[in-house]
CSV table of C-alpha atoms in Angstrom, one decimal:
chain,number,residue,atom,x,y,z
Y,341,UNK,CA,-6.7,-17.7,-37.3
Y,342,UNK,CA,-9.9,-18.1,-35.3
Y,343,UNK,CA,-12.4,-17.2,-38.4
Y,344,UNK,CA,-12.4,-18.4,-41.8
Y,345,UNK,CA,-14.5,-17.6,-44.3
Y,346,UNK,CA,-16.9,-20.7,-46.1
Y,347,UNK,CA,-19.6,-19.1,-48.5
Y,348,UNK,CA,-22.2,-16.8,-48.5
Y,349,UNK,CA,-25.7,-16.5,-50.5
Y,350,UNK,CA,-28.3,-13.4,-51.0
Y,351,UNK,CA,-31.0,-12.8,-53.0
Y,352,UNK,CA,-33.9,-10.1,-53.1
Y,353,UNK,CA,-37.9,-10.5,-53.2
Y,354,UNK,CA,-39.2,-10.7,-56.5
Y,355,UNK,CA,-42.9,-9.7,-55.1
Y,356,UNK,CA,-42.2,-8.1,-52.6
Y,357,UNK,CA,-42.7,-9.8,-50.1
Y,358,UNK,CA,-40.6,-12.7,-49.2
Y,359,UNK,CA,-36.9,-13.4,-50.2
Y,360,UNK,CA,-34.6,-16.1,-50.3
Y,361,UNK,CA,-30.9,-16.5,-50.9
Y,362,UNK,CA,-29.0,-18.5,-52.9
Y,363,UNK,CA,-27.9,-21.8,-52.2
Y,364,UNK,CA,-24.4,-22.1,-50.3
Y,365,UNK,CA,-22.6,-24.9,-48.8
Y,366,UNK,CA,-22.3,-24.3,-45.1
Y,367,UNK,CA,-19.9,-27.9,-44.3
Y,368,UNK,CA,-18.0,-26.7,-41.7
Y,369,UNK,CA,-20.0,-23.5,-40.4
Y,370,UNK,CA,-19.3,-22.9,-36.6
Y,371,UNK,CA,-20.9,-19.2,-37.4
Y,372,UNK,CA,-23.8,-17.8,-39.6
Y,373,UNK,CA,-24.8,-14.3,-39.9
Y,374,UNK,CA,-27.4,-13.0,-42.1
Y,375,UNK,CA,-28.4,-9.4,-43.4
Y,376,UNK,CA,-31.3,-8.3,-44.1
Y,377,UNK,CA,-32.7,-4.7,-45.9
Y,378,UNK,CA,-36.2,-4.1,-45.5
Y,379,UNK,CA,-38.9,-1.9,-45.2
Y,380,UNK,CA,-38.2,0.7,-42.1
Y,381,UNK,CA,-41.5,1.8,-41.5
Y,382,UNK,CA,-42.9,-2.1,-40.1
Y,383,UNK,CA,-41.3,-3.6,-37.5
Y,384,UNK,CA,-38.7,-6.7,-38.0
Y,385,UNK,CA,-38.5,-9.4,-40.8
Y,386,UNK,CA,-39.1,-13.1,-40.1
Y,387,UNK,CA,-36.0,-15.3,-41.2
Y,388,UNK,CA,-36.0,-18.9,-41.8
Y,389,UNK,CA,-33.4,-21.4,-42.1
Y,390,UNK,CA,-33.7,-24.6,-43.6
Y,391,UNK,CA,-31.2,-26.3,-42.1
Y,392,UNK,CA,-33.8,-25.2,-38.5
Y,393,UNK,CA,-31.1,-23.0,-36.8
Y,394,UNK,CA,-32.7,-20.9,-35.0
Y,395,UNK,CA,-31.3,-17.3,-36.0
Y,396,UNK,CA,-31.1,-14.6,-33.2
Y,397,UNK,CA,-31.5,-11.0,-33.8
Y,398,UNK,CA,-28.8,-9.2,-32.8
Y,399,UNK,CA,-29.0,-5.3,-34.0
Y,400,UNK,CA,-31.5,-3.4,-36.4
Y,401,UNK,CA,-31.3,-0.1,-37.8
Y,402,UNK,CA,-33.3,2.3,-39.5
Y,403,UNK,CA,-32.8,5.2,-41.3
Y,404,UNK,CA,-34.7,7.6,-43.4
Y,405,UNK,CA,-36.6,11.2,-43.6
Y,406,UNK,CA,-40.5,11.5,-44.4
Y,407,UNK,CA,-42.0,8.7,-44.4
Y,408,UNK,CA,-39.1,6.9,-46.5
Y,409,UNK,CA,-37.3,4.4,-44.3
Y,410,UNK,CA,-34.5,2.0,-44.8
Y,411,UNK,CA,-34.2,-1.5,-42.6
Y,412,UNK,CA,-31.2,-3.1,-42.0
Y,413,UNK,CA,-31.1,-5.9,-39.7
Y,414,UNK,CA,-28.4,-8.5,-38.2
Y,415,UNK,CA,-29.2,-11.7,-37.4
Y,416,UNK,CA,-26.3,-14.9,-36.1
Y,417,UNK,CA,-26.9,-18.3,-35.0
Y,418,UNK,CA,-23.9,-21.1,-34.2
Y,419,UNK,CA,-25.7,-23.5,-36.1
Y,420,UNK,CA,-26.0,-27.5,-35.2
Y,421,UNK,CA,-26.8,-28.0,-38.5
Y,422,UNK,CA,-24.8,-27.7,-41.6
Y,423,UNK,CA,-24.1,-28.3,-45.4
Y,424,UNK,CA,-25.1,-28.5,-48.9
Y,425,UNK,CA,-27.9,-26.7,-50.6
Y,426,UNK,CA,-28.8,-24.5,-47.0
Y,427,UNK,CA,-30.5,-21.3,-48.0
Y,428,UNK,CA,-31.9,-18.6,-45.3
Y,429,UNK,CA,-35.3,-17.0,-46.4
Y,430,UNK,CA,-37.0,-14.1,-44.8
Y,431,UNK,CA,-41.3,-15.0,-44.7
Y,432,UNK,CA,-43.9,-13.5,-46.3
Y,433,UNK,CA,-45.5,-11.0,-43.7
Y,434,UNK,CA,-46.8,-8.4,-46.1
Y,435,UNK,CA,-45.0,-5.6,-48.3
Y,436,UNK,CA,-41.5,-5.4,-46.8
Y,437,UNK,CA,-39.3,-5.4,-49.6
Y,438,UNK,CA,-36.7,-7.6,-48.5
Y,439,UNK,CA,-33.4,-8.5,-49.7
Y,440,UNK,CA,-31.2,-11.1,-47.7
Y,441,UNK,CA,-27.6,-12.1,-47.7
Y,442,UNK,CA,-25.9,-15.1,-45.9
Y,443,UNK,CA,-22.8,-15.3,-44.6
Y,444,UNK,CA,-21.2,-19.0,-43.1
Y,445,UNK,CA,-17.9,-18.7,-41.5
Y,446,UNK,CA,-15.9,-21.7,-39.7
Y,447,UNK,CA,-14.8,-21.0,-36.3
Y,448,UNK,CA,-12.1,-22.6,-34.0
Y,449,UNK,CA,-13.5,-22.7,-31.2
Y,450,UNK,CA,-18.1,-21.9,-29.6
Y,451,UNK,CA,-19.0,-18.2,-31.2
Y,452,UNK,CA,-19.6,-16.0,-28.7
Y,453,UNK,CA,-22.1,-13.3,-28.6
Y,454,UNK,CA,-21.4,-9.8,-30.2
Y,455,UNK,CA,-18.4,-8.1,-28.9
Y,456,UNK,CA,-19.0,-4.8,-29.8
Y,457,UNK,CA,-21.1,-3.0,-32.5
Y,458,UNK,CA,-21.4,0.4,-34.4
Y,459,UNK,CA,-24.6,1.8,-36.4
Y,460,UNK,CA,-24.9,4.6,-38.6
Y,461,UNK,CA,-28.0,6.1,-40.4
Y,462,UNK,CA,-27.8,8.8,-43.4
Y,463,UNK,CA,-29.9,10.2,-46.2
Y,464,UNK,CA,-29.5,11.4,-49.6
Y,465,UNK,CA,-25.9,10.5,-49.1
Y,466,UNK,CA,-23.7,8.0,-51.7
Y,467,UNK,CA,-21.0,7.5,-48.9
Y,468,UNK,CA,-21.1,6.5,-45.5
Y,469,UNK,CA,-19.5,4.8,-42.4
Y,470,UNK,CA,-20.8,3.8,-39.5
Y,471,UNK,CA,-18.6,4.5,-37.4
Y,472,UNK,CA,-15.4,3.2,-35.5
Y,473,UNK,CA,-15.2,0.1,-33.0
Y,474,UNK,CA,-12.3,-2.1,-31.6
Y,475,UNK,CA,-12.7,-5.6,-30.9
Y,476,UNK,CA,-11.9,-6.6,-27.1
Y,477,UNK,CA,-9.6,-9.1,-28.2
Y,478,UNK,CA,-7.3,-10.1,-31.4
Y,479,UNK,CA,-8.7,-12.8,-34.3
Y,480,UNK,CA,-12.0,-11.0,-34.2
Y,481,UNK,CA,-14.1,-11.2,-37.3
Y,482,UNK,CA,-15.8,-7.7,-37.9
Y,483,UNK,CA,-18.8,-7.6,-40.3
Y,484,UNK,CA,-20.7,-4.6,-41.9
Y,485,UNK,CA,-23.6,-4.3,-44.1
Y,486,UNK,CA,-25.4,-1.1,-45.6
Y,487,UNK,CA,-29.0,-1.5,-46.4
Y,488,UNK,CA,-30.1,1.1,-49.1
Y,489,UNK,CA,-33.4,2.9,-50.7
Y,490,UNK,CA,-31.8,3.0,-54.1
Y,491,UNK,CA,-28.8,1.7,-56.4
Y,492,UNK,CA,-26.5,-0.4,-55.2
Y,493,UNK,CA,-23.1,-0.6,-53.4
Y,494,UNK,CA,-20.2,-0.3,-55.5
Y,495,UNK,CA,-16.9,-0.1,-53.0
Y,496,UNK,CA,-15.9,-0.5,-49.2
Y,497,UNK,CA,-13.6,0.2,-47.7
Y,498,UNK,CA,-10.9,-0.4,-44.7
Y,499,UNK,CA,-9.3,-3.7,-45.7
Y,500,UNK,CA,-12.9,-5.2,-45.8
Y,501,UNK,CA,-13.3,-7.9,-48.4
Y,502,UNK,CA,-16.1,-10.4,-49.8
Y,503,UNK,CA,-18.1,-7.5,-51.2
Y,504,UNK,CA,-22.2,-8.7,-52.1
Y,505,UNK,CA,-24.4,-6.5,-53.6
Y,506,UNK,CA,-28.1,-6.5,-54.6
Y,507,UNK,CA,-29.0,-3.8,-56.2
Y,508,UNK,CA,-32.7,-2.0,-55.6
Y,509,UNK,CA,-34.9,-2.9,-57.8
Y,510,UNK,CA,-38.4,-1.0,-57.6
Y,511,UNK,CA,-41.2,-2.5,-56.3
Y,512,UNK,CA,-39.6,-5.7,-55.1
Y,513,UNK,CA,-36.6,-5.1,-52.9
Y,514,UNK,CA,-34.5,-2.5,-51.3
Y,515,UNK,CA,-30.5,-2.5,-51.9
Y,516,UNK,CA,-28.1,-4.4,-49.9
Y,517,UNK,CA,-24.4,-4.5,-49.6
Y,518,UNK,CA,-21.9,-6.9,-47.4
Y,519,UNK,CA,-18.8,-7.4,-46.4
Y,520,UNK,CA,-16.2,-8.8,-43.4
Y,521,UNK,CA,-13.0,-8.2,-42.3
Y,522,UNK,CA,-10.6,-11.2,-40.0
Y,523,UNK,CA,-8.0,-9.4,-38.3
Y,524,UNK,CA,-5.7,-10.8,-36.4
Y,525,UNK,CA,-4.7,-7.8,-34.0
Y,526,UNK,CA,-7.0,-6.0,-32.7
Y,527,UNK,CA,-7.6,-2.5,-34.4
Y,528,UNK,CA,-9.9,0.0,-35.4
Y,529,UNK,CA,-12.6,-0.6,-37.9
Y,530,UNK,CA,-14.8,2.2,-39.6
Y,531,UNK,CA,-15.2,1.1,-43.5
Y,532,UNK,CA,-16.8,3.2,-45.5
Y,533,UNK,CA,-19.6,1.7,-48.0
Y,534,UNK,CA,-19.9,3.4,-51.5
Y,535,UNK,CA,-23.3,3.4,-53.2
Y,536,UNK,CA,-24.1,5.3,-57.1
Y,537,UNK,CA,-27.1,7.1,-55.8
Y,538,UNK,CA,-27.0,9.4,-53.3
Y,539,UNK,CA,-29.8,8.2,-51.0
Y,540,UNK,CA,-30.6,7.1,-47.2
Y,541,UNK,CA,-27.9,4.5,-46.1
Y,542,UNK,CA,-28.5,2.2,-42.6
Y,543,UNK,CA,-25.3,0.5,-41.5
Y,544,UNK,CA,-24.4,-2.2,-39.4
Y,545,UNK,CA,-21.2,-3.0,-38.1
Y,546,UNK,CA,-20.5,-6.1,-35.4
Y,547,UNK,CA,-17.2,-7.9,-34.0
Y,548,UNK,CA,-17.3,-11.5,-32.9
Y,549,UNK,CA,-14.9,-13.3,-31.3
Y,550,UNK,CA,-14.7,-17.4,-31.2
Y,551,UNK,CA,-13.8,-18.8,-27.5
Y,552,UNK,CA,-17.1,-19.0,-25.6
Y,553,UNK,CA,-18.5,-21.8,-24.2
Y,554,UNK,CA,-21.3,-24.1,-25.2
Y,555,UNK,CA,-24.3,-22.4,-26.2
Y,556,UNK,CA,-23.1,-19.0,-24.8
Y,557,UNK,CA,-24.5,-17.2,-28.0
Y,558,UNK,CA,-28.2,-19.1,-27.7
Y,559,UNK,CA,-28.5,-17.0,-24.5
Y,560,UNK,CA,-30.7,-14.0,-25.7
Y,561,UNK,CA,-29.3,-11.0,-26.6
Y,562,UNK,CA,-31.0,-8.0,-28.3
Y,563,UNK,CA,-29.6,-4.4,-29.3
Y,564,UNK,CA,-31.7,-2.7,-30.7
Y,565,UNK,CA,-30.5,0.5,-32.5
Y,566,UNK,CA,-32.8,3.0,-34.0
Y,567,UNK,CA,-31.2,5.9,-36.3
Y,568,UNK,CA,-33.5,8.6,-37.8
Y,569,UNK,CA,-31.5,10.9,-40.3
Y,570,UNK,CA,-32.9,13.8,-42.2
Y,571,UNK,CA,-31.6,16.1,-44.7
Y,572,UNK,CA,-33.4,18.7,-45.3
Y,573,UNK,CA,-31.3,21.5,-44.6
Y,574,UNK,CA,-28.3,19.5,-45.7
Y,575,UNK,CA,-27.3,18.8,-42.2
Y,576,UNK,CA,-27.7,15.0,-40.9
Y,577,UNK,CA,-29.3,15.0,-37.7
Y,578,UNK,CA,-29.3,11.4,-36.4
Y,579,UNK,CA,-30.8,10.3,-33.1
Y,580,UNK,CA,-30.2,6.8,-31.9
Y,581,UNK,CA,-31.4,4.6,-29.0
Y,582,UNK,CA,-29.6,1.7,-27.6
Y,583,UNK,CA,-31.3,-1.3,-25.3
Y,584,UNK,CA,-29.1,-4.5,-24.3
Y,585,UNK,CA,-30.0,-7.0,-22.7
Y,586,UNK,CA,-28.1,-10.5,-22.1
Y,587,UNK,CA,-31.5,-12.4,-21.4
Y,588,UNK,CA,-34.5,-11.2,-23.5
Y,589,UNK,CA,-37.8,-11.8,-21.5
Y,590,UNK,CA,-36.2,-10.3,-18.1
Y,591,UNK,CA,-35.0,-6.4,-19.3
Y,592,UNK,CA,-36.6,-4.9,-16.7
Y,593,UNK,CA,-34.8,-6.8,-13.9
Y,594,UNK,CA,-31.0,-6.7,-15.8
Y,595,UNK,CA,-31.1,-2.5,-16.3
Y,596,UNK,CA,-32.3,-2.5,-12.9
Y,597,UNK,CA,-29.9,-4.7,-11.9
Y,598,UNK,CA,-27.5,-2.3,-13.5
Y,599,UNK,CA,-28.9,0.9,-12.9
Y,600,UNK,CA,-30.4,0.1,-9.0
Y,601,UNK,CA,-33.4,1.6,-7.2
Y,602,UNK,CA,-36.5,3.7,-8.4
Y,603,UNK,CA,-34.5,4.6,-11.8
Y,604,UNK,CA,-33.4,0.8,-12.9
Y,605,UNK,CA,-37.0,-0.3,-12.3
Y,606,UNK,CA,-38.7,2.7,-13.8
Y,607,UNK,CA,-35.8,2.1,-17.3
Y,608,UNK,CA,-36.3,-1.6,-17.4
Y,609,UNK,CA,-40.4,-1.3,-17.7
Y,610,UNK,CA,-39.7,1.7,-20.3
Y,611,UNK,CA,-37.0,-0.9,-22.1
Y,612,UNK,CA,-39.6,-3.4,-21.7
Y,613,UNK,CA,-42.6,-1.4,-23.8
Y,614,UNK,CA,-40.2,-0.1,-26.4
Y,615,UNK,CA,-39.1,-3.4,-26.9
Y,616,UNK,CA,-42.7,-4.1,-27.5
Y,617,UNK,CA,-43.6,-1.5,-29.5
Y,618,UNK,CA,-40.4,-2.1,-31.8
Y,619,UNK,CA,-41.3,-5.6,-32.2
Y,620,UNK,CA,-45.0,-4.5,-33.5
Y,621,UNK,CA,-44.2,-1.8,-35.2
């Protein structure tokens, strides 16, 4: 098996503000992921590791209705440095509400950037998936997380297994549940999170897969996904925007790369101002 599961550590802002997880033991890490729920109407936390891996973010997700919005946020690094009493914090940059949860996997051979990737936004809701994906390959690790604006997460589902939850608590963070699944075929994954409030739910879903070469994952990579769900007529309406790029700093020239001629260069410098504005928000 490619994956294996080490430890993991969370912990929510007690002022709202900053956040820091527990202490875990990350000996043998090849892979570290980290969650984090937040407040959806600025733009994206600041982690810090204390080991100094540099953590990447990889895909963010908002949902929400009103001017009540829901963060969630995935960050991965294939960290040089490893062991006892490591802790990832996210930094005090005003009134965000975080919560944070670690999670340090070993991994047989360099982690490669993500394979593929689902979101999912919903409000006043107390189930949700976030929808199905298929790794590319077999001995895939697949990892979800569902950021919420009340209670907590009780259940997931889908074979997924290592269940954290941080439960809201008012005026200092927002809810936060995680989980993973290591298959060894690969299959369909949609789990569906559980929470005891019915409220707005952003998912995340990701697969990895180990095999890459050195430092393939330290090439940038951003996807940023932005899902706006409203309920007010009890129908979800959800919009979503996608941007990928394999080498941040030089959007414009990959999607025109991609896309050729007047239309690639006029998407990259509208991926490159969204990118902007996101990052500011």
């Amino acid at each position: 098996m490619s994956f294996g599961f080490l430890a993991s550590g969370s912990g929510g802002s007690t002022d709202g503000r900053s956040a820091v997880t527990t202490s875990f033991d990350s000996t043998g890490a090849g892979a570290l992921f980290v969650f984090v729920g937040s407040d959806g109407n600025v733009g994206l936390p600041d982690v810090y590791d204390n080991k100094g891996n540099e953590l990447v973010p990889a895909i963010t997700v908002v949902a929400g209705f009103n001017g009540t919005f829901i963060r969630n946020t995935l960050y991965y690094v294939e960290p040089t440095t490893v062991g006892a009493g490591h802790t990832v914090s996210v930094l005090d940059r005003g009134d965000r509400y975080p919560t944070v949860h670690a999670l340090a996997f070993s991994c047989a051979s360099h982690l490669k950037v993500v394979d593929v990737s689902t979101v999912n936004g919903g409000g006043l809701v107390t189930t949700l998936a976030p929808g199905s994906l298929t790794p590319s390959a077999g001995n895939a690790l697949v990892i979800a997380a569902a950021a919420t604006t009340g209670g907590t997460i009780t259940g997931i589902s889908g074979g997924f297994t290592g269940l954290t939850a941080t439960a809201l608590v008012a005026g200092q963070h927002f809810g936060l549940g995680s989980a993973y699944l290591i298959q060894t075929s690969a299959a369909a994954a949609n789990p569906t999170f559980t929470n005891n409030a019915a409220v707005y739910l952003g998912l995340i879903q990701a697969a990895f897969l180990d095999g890459g070469s050195a430092g393939e994952m330290r090439e940038s990579q951003l996807v940023l996904e932005s899902v706006s769900a409203e309920t007010t007529t009890g129908e979800q309406r959800a919009s979503q925007l996608v941007l990928e790029s394999l080498c941040a700093g030089v959007v414009g020239a990959h999607v025109g790369e991609q896309c050729g001629g007047a239309l690639g260069e006029s998407l990259g410098e509208a991926g490159l101002r969204l990118i902007k504005r996101l990052g500011q928000a």
